[in-house]
């Protein structure tokens, strides 16, 4: 299920298909065609005239749905975002439960904190129903950071279970620093997106700063995870046989 570890980009093709299904089943689409069909089949209107009326009605229906396309697709996008976020939360919560089952309560608590803040960020970003490029980028970074931390903690336990040396305090410091950055981002988002938001230019600058810091933390998490895996692979690989000199 890790294909849902990032909410964006959305499956726009699927959203369009859903919108088209709604259009085809909506009475606004087919009810206006009923009189045209009746005029031809019941009242004997000439076929050419019926075709002209059919084309005019279809043109009006198409124009109506073009004007109202956003009113169809926007709610579908919000539904897709909500469904994806719930799937992400389920995956992260399962990881929290696994850590608790492994008697790693402190690690489980750390990941649970990320999960809680993730929900706060999503609520703030989507409370007005508007998706901007900056909001999309911020949510993508938060998703990446949360899953990156999950991967770090799982890699940490995997190495320790195999007896591979690892600097646990260093890994946990990285996790704590990432959480502090995430918390700071939420505090600043409240100031930007709340009723007392700063002017538009200032808000854009601050959002860019939040994005930069979150991107840095996400990159750090990704590098730490890659380093842990590389070290594990190198340390567990069998040594090549030594050839004795003749």
PDB file of C-alpha atoms in Angstrom:
ATOM      1  CA  UNK A   1       0.000   0.000   0.000  1.00  0.00           C
ATOM      2  CA  UNK A   2       3.008   2.305  -0.076  1.00  0.00           C
ATOM      3  CA  UNK A   3       1.736   3.667  -3.388  1.00  0.00           C
ATOM      4  CA  UNK A   4      -0.372   6.065  -1.279  1.00  0.00           C
ATOM      5  CA  UNK A   5       2.560   7.486   0.662  1.00  0.00           C
ATOM      6  CA  UNK A   6       2.153  10.760  -1.250  1.00  0.00           C
ATOM      7  CA  UNK A   7      -1.301  12.298  -1.748  1.00  0.00           C
ATOM      8  CA  UNK A   8      -0.267  14.220  -4.826  1.00  0.00           C
ATOM      9  CA  UNK A   9      -0.362  14.109  -7.777  1.00  0.00           C
ATOM     10  CA  UNK A  10      -3.982  12.995  -7.892  1.00  0.00           C
ATOM     11  CA  UNK A  11      -5.239  10.581 -10.518  1.00  0.00           C
ATOM     12  CA  UNK A  12      -6.802  13.216 -12.754  1.00  0.00           C
ATOM     13  CA  UNK A  13      -7.836  10.632 -15.357  1.00  0.00           C
ATOM     14  CA  UNK A  14      -9.891   8.765 -12.760  1.00  0.00           C
ATOM     15  CA  UNK A  15     -11.452  12.014 -11.558  1.00  0.00           C
ATOM     16  CA  UNK A  16     -12.485  12.886 -15.134  1.00  0.00           C
ATOM     17  CA  UNK A  17     -14.025   9.436 -15.595  1.00  0.00           C
ATOM     18  CA  UNK A  18     -16.040   9.862 -12.404  1.00  0.00           C
ATOM     19  CA  UNK A  19     -17.212  13.298 -13.529  1.00  0.00           C
ATOM     20  CA  UNK A  20     -18.287  11.945 -16.926  1.00  0.00           C
ATOM     21  CA  UNK A  21     -20.241   9.127 -15.260  1.00  0.00           C
ATOM     22  CA  UNK A  22     -22.073  11.704 -13.167  1.00  0.00           C
ATOM     23  CA  UNK A  23     -22.836  13.775 -16.268  1.00  0.00           C
ATOM     24  CA  UNK A  24     -24.250  10.782 -18.136  1.00  0.00           C
ATOM     25  CA  UNK A  25     -26.551   9.813 -15.266  1.00  0.00           C
ATOM     26  CA  UNK A  26     -27.662  13.351 -14.374  1.00  0.00           C
ATOM     27  CA  UNK A  27     -31.247  14.240 -15.434  1.00  0.00           C
ATOM     28  CA  UNK A  28     -29.935  17.559 -16.761  1.00  0.00           C
ATOM     29  CA  UNK A  29     -28.169  15.560 -19.473  1.00  0.00           C
ATOM     30  CA  UNK A  30     -30.949  13.307 -20.707  1.00  0.00           C
ATOM     31  CA  UNK A  31     -34.262  14.981 -19.767  1.00  0.00           C
ATOM     32  CA  UNK A  32     -33.910  17.774 -22.401  1.00  0.00           C
ATOM     33  CA  UNK A  33     -33.488  15.081 -25.076  1.00  0.00           C
ATOM     34  CA  UNK A  34     -36.849  13.469 -24.284  1.00  0.00           C
ATOM     35  CA  UNK A  35     -38.989  16.080 -26.102  1.00  0.00           C
ATOM     36  CA  UNK A  36     -36.788  15.806 -29.210  1.00  0.00           C
ATOM     37  CA  UNK A  37     -37.183  12.021 -29.291  1.00  0.00           C
ATOM     38  CA  UNK A  38     -40.911  12.357 -28.674  1.00  0.00           C
ATOM     39  CA  UNK A  39     -41.278  14.944 -31.439  1.00  0.00           C
ATOM     40  CA  UNK A  40     -39.719  12.558 -33.939  1.00  0.00           C
ATOM     41  CA  UNK A  41     -41.224   9.246 -32.818  1.00  0.00           C
ATOM     42  CA  UNK A  42     -44.684  10.360 -31.673  1.00  0.00           C
ATOM     43  CA  UNK A  43     -45.534  13.592 -33.462  1.00  0.00           C
ATOM     44  CA  UNK A  44     -43.866  12.783 -36.749  1.00  0.00           C
ATOM     45  CA  UNK A  45     -41.482  15.737 -36.907  1.00  0.00           C
ATOM     46  CA  UNK A  46     -39.291  15.391 -40.047  1.00  0.00           C
ATOM     47  CA  UNK A  47     -36.001  13.629 -39.438  1.00  0.00           C
ATOM     48  CA  UNK A  48     -33.913  16.604 -40.598  1.00  0.00           C
ATOM     49  CA  UNK A  49     -35.695  18.968 -38.217  1.00  0.00           C
ATOM     50  CA  UNK A  50     -35.381  16.415 -35.409  1.00  0.00           C
ATOM     51  CA  UNK A  51     -31.629  16.172 -36.064  1.00  0.00           C
ATOM     52  CA  UNK A  52     -31.280  19.968 -35.951  1.00  0.00           C
ATOM     53  CA  UNK A  53     -33.196  20.110 -32.671  1.00  0.00           C
ATOM     54  CA  UNK A  54     -31.076  17.223 -31.341  1.00  0.00           C
ATOM     55  CA  UNK A  55     -27.862  19.073 -32.217  1.00  0.00           C
ATOM     56  CA  UNK A  56     -29.110  22.303 -30.607  1.00  0.00           C
ATOM     57  CA  UNK A  57     -30.108  20.536 -27.418  1.00  0.00           C
ATOM     58  CA  UNK A  58     -26.809  18.640 -27.237  1.00  0.00           C
ATOM     59  CA  UNK A  59     -24.917  21.890 -27.774  1.00  0.00           C
ATOM     60  CA  UNK A  60     -26.795  23.500 -24.890  1.00  0.00           C
ATOM     61  CA  UNK A  61     -26.152  20.507 -22.622  1.00  0.00           C
ATOM     62  CA  UNK A  62     -22.432  20.523 -23.497  1.00  0.00           C
ATOM     63  CA  UNK A  63     -22.188  24.276 -22.834  1.00  0.00           C
ATOM     64  CA  UNK A  64     -23.904  23.825 -19.471  1.00  0.00           C
ATOM     65  CA  UNK A  65     -21.487  21.118 -18.327  1.00  0.00           C
ATOM     66  CA  UNK A  66     -18.460  23.072 -19.554  1.00  0.00           C
ATOM     67  CA  UNK A  67     -19.534  25.961 -17.321  1.00  0.00           C
ATOM     68  CA  UNK A  68     -20.101  23.614 -14.395  1.00  0.00           C
ATOM     69  CA  UNK A  69     -17.124  21.283 -14.902  1.00  0.00           C
ATOM     70  CA  UNK A  70     -15.271  22.650 -11.858  1.00  0.00           C
ATOM     71  CA  UNK A  71     -18.337  22.135  -9.648  1.00  0.00           C
ATOM     72  CA  UNK A  72     -18.136  18.454 -10.583  1.00  0.00           C
ATOM     73  CA  UNK A  73     -14.392  17.841 -10.398  1.00  0.00           C
ATOM     74  CA  UNK A  74     -13.489  19.932  -7.335  1.00  0.00           C
ATOM     75  CA  UNK A  75     -15.575  17.814  -4.909  1.00  0.00           C
ATOM     76  CA  UNK A  76     -14.163  14.656  -6.500  1.00  0.00           C
ATOM     77  CA  UNK A  77     -10.625  15.938  -5.927  1.00  0.00           C
ATOM     78  CA  UNK A  78     -11.430  16.670  -2.294  1.00  0.00           C
ATOM     79  CA  UNK A  79     -12.846  13.158  -1.914  1.00  0.00           C
ATOM     80  CA  UNK A  80      -9.697  11.675  -3.450  1.00  0.00           C
ATOM     81  CA  UNK A  81      -7.485  13.701  -1.085  1.00  0.00           C
ATOM     82  CA  UNK A  82      -9.532  12.615   1.939  1.00  0.00           C
ATOM     83  CA  UNK A  83      -9.477   8.946   0.921  1.00  0.00           C
ATOM     84  CA  UNK A  84      -5.721   9.034   0.316  1.00  0.00           C
ATOM     85  CA  UNK A  85      -5.017  10.748   3.622  1.00  0.00           C
ATOM     86  CA  UNK A  86      -7.073   8.103   5.454  1.00  0.00           C
ATOM     87  CA  UNK A  87      -5.115   5.346   3.736  1.00  0.00           C
ATOM     88  CA  UNK A  88      -1.834   7.036   4.714  1.00  0.00           C
ATOM     89  CA  UNK A  89      -2.992   7.366   8.319  1.00  0.00           C
ATOM     90  CA  UNK A  90      -3.887   3.670   8.402  1.00  0.00           C
ATOM     91  CA  UNK A  91      -0.411   2.709   7.153  1.00  0.00           C
ATOM     92  CA  UNK A  92       1.346   4.964   9.661  1.00  0.00           C
ATOM     93  CA  UNK A  93      -0.900   3.812  12.514  1.00  0.00           C
ATOM     94  CA  UNK A  94      -0.094   0.198  11.631  1.00  0.00           C
ATOM     95  CA  UNK A  95       3.606   1.077  11.910  1.00  0.00           C
ATOM     96  CA  UNK A  96       2.946   2.658  15.327  1.00  0.00           C
ATOM     97  CA  UNK A  97       1.171  -0.513  16.454  1.00  0.00           C
ATOM     98  CA  UNK A  98       4.058  -2.660  15.200  1.00  0.00           C
ATOM     99  CA  UNK A  99       6.541  -0.592  17.208  1.00  0.00           C
ATOM    100  CA  UNK A 100       4.414  -0.974  20.333  1.00  0.00           C
ATOM    101  CA  UNK A 101       4.144  -4.721  19.733  1.00  0.00           C
ATOM    102  CA  UNK A 102       7.941  -4.817  19.538  1.00  0.00           C
ATOM    103  CA  UNK A 103       8.056  -3.141  22.985  1.00  0.00           C
ATOM    104  CA  UNK A 104       9.453   0.059  21.497  1.00  0.00           C
ATOM    105  CA  UNK A 105       6.996   2.404  23.179  1.00  0.00           C
ATOM    106  CA  UNK A 106       9.212   5.482  22.863  1.00  0.00           C
ATOM    107  CA  UNK A 107       9.675   4.956  19.124  1.00  0.00           C
ATOM    108  CA  UNK A 108       5.949   4.334  18.711  1.00  0.00           C
ATOM    109  CA  UNK A 109       5.240   7.597  20.529  1.00  0.00           C
ATOM    110  CA  UNK A 110       7.580   9.517  18.247  1.00  0.00           C
ATOM    111  CA  UNK A 111       5.894   8.200  15.107  1.00  0.00           C
ATOM    112  CA  UNK A 112       2.438   8.793  16.622  1.00  0.00           C
ATOM    113  CA  UNK A 113       3.409  12.427  17.149  1.00  0.00           C
ATOM    114  CA  UNK A 114       4.249  12.775  13.465  1.00  0.00           C
ATOM    115  CA  UNK A 115       0.907  11.197  12.588  1.00  0.00           C
ATOM    116  CA  UNK A 116      -0.927  13.667  14.812  1.00  0.00           C
ATOM    117  CA  UNK A 117       0.800  16.707  13.352  1.00  0.00           C
ATOM    118  CA  UNK A 118       0.240  15.370   9.827  1.00  0.00           C
ATOM    119  CA  UNK A 119      -3.489  15.453  10.521  1.00  0.00           C
ATOM    120  CA  UNK A 120      -3.245  19.048  11.799  1.00  0.00           C
ATOM    121  CA  UNK A 121      -1.409  20.169   8.672  1.00  0.00           C
ATOM    122  CA  UNK A 122      -3.942  18.500   6.373  1.00  0.00           C
ATOM    123  CA  UNK A 123      -6.860  20.056   8.245  1.00  0.00           C
ATOM    124  CA  UNK A 124      -5.352  23.531   7.928  1.00  0.00           C
ATOM    125  CA  UNK A 125      -4.448  23.120   4.263  1.00  0.00           C
ATOM    126  CA  UNK A 126      -7.867  21.844   3.207  1.00  0.00           C
ATOM    127  CA  UNK A 127     -10.269  23.704   5.470  1.00  0.00           C
ATOM    128  CA  UNK A 128     -11.212  26.207   2.727  1.00  0.00           C
ATOM    129  CA  UNK A 129     -11.527  23.546   0.017  1.00  0.00           C
ATOM    130  CA  UNK A 130      -9.011  25.324  -2.242  1.00  0.00           C
ATOM    131  CA  UNK A 131      -5.944  23.501  -3.564  1.00  0.00           C
ATOM    132  CA  UNK A 132      -3.072  25.810  -4.496  1.00  0.00           C
ATOM    133  CA  UNK A 133       0.314  24.684  -5.859  1.00  0.00           C
ATOM    134  CA  UNK A 134       1.977  25.750  -2.589  1.00  0.00           C
ATOM    135  CA  UNK A 135      -0.476  23.750  -0.476  1.00  0.00           C
ATOM    136  CA  UNK A 136       0.045  20.711  -2.685  1.00  0.00           C
ATOM    137  CA  UNK A 137       3.822  21.013  -2.346  1.00  0.00           C
ATOM    138  CA  UNK A 138       3.612  21.426   1.428  1.00  0.00           C
ATOM    139  CA  UNK A 139       1.389  18.390   1.851  1.00  0.00           C
ATOM    140  CA  UNK A 140       3.684  16.344  -0.370  1.00  0.00           C
ATOM    141  CA  UNK A 141       6.671  17.284   1.797  1.00  0.00           C
ATOM    142  CA  UNK A 142       4.827  16.486   5.035  1.00  0.00           C
ATOM    143  CA  UNK A 143       3.786  13.101   3.632  1.00  0.00           C
ATOM    144  CA  UNK A 144       7.356  12.367   2.551  1.00  0.00           C
ATOM    145  CA  UNK A 145       8.750  13.401   5.936  1.00  0.00           C
ATOM    146  CA  UNK A 146       6.313  11.230   7.925  1.00  0.00           C
ATOM    147  CA  UNK A 147       6.926   8.154   5.795  1.00  0.00           C
ATOM    148  CA  UNK A 148      10.666   8.843   5.788  1.00  0.00           C
ATOM    149  CA  UNK A 149      10.679   8.833   9.591  1.00  0.00           C
ATOM    150  CA  UNK A 150       8.673   5.602   9.606  1.00  0.00           C
ATOM    151  CA  UNK A 151      11.254   4.052   7.282  1.00  0.00           C
ATOM    152  CA  UNK A 152      14.113   5.263   9.503  1.00  0.00           C
ATOM    153  CA  UNK A 153      12.615   3.751  12.632  1.00  0.00           C
ATOM    154  CA  UNK A 154      11.851   0.458  10.904  1.00  0.00           C
ATOM    155  CA  UNK A 155      15.384   0.309   9.479  1.00  0.00           C
ATOM    156  CA  UNK A 156      16.772   1.035  12.949  1.00  0.00           C
ATOM    157  CA  UNK A 157      14.898  -1.901  14.486  1.00  0.00           C
ATOM    158  CA  UNK A 158      15.781  -4.196  11.591  1.00  0.00           C
ATOM    159  CA  UNK A 159      19.498  -3.528  12.031  1.00  0.00           C
ATOM    160  CA  UNK A 160      19.365  -3.945  15.807  1.00  0.00           C
ATOM    161  CA  UNK A 161      17.423  -7.211  15.494  1.00  0.00           C
ATOM    162  CA  UNK A 162      20.209  -8.560  13.255  1.00  0.00           C
ATOM    163  CA  UNK A 163      22.922  -7.433  15.646  1.00  0.00           C
ATOM    164  CA  UNK A 164      24.261  -4.849  13.200  1.00  0.00           C
ATOM    165  CA  UNK A 165      25.897  -1.902  15.028  1.00  0.00           C
ATOM    166  CA  UNK A 166      24.028   1.384  14.732  1.00  0.00           C
ATOM    167  CA  UNK A 167      24.137   4.745  16.513  1.00  0.00           C
ATOM    168  CA  UNK A 168      20.567   4.798  17.881  1.00  0.00           C
ATOM    169  CA  UNK A 169      20.935   8.182  19.654  1.00  0.00           C
ATOM    170  CA  UNK A 170      22.080   9.811  16.405  1.00  0.00           C
ATOM    171  CA  UNK A 171      19.100   8.440  14.467  1.00  0.00           C
ATOM    172  CA  UNK A 172      16.674   9.549  17.165  1.00  0.00           C
ATOM    173  CA  UNK A 173      18.207  13.037  17.231  1.00  0.00           C
ATOM    174  CA  UNK A 174      17.496  13.300  13.516  1.00  0.00           C
ATOM    175  CA  UNK A 175      13.901  12.233  14.143  1.00  0.00           C
ATOM    176  CA  UNK A 176      13.481  14.751  16.960  1.00  0.00           C
ATOM    177  CA  UNK A 177      14.883  17.573  14.836  1.00  0.00           C
ATOM    178  CA  UNK A 178      12.496  16.665  12.018  1.00  0.00           C
ATOM    179  CA  UNK A 179       9.570  16.758  14.448  1.00  0.00           C
ATOM    180  CA  UNK A 180      10.583  20.183  15.736  1.00  0.00           C
ATOM    181  CA  UNK A 181      10.654  21.481  12.158  1.00  0.00           C
ATOM    182  CA  UNK A 182       7.224  19.996  11.511  1.00  0.00           C
ATOM    183  CA  UNK A 183       5.785  21.568  14.655  1.00  0.00           C
ATOM    184  CA  UNK A 184       7.215  24.964  13.718  1.00  0.00           C
ATOM    185  CA  UNK A 185       5.659  24.655  10.272  1.00  0.00           C
ATOM    186  CA  UNK A 186       2.224  24.028  11.817  1.00  0.00           C
ATOM    187  CA  UNK A 187       2.544  27.066  14.073  1.00  0.00           C
ATOM    188  CA  UNK A 188       3.425  29.263  11.120  1.00  0.00           C
ATOM    189  CA  UNK A 189       0.647  27.805   8.980  1.00  0.00           C
ATOM    190  CA  UNK A 190      -1.852  28.837  11.670  1.00  0.00           C
ATOM    191  CA  UNK A 191      -0.616  32.423  11.363  1.00  0.00           C
ATOM    192  CA  UNK A 192      -0.669  32.344   7.554  1.00  0.00           C
ATOM    193  CA  UNK A 193      -3.953  30.553   6.925  1.00  0.00           C
ATOM    194  CA  UNK A 194      -5.909  31.812   9.927  1.00  0.00           C
ATOM    195  CA  UNK A 195      -8.286  34.792  10.071  1.00  0.00           C
ATOM    196  CA  UNK A 196      -5.431  37.161  10.911  1.00  0.00           C
ATOM    197  CA  UNK A 197      -3.301  36.148   7.960  1.00  0.00           C
ATOM    198  CA  UNK A 198      -0.555  38.448   6.786  1.00  0.00           C
ATOM    199  CA  UNK A 199      -0.776  40.226   3.415  1.00  0.00           C
ATOM    200  CA  UNK A 200      -0.534  37.958   0.398  1.00  0.00           C
ATOM    201  CA  UNK A 201       3.090  38.760  -0.401  1.00  0.00           C
ATOM    202  CA  UNK A 202       4.260  38.099   3.141  1.00  0.00           C
ATOM    203  CA  UNK A 203       2.296  34.854   3.305  1.00  0.00           C
ATOM    204  CA  UNK A 204       3.895  33.624   0.101  1.00  0.00           C
ATOM    205  CA  UNK A 205       7.370  34.357   1.437  1.00  0.00           C
ATOM    206  CA  UNK A 206       6.656  32.534   4.682  1.00  0.00           C
ATOM    207  CA  UNK A 207       5.168  29.542   2.905  1.00  0.00           C
ATOM    208  CA  UNK A 208       8.274  29.332   0.772  1.00  0.00           C
ATOM    209  CA  UNK A 209      10.413  29.333   3.916  1.00  0.00           C
ATOM    210  CA  UNK A 210       8.324  26.554   5.466  1.00  0.00           C
ATOM    211  CA  UNK A 211       8.599  24.571   2.244  1.00  0.00           C
ATOM    212  CA  UNK A 212      12.372  25.016   2.176  1.00  0.00           C
ATOM    213  CA  UNK A 213      12.810  23.780   5.748  1.00  0.00           C
ATOM    214  CA  UNK A 214      10.488  20.818   5.264  1.00  0.00           C
ATOM    215  CA  UNK A 215      12.310  19.894   2.064  1.00  0.00           C
ATOM    216  CA  UNK A 216      15.631  19.977   3.926  1.00  0.00           C
ATOM    217  CA  UNK A 217      14.263  17.713   6.666  1.00  0.00           C
ATOM    218  CA  UNK A 218      12.787  15.335   4.085  1.00  0.00           C
ATOM    219  CA  UNK A 219      16.125  15.132   2.292  1.00  0.00           C
ATOM    220  CA  UNK A 220      17.886  14.407   5.579  1.00  0.00           C
ATOM    221  CA  UNK A 221      15.428  11.604   6.392  1.00  0.00           C
ATOM    222  CA  UNK A 222      15.887  10.122   2.931  1.00  0.00           C
ATOM    223  CA  UNK A 223      19.691  10.233   3.188  1.00  0.00           C
ATOM    224  CA  UNK A 224      19.724   8.682   6.657  1.00  0.00           C
ATOM    225  CA  UNK A 225      17.435   5.887   5.486  1.00  0.00           C
ATOM    226  CA  UNK A 226      19.608   5.229   2.427  1.00  0.00           C
ATOM    227  CA  UNK A 227      22.757   5.211   4.565  1.00  0.00           C
ATOM    228  CA  UNK A 228      21.231   2.724   7.020  1.00  0.00           C
ATOM    229  CA  UNK A 229      20.274   0.377   4.207  1.00  0.00           C
ATOM    230  CA  UNK A 230      23.647   0.688   2.508  1.00  0.00           C
ATOM    231  CA  UNK A 231      25.496  -0.055   5.745  1.00  0.00           C
ATOM    232  CA  UNK A 232      23.267  -3.040   6.460  1.00  0.00           C
ATOM    233  CA  UNK A 233      23.866  -4.453   3.001  1.00  0.00           C
ATOM    234  CA  UNK A 234      27.626  -3.982   3.268  1.00  0.00           C
ATOM    235  CA  UNK A 235      27.913  -5.463   6.752  1.00  0.00           C
ATOM    236  CA  UNK A 236      25.713  -8.477   6.030  1.00  0.00           C
ATOM    237  CA  UNK A 237      27.298  -9.329   2.686  1.00  0.00           C
ATOM    238  CA  UNK A 238      29.598 -12.395   2.831  1.00  0.00           C
ATOM    239  CA  UNK A 239      33.283 -11.686   2.560  1.00  0.00           C
ATOM    240  CA  UNK A 240      34.977 -12.938  -0.622  1.00  0.00           C
ATOM    241  CA  UNK A 241      37.195 -16.030  -0.106  1.00  0.00           C
ATOM    242  CA  UNK A 242      40.905 -15.389   0.463  1.00  0.00           C
ATOM    243  CA  UNK A 243      43.115 -17.135  -2.033  1.00  0.00           C
ATOM    244  CA  UNK A 244      46.343 -18.501  -0.621  1.00  0.00           C
ATOM    245  CA  UNK A 245      49.549 -17.758  -2.440  1.00  0.00           C
ATOM    246  CA  UNK A 246      51.096 -20.824  -4.167  1.00  0.00           C
TER     247      UNK A 246
END
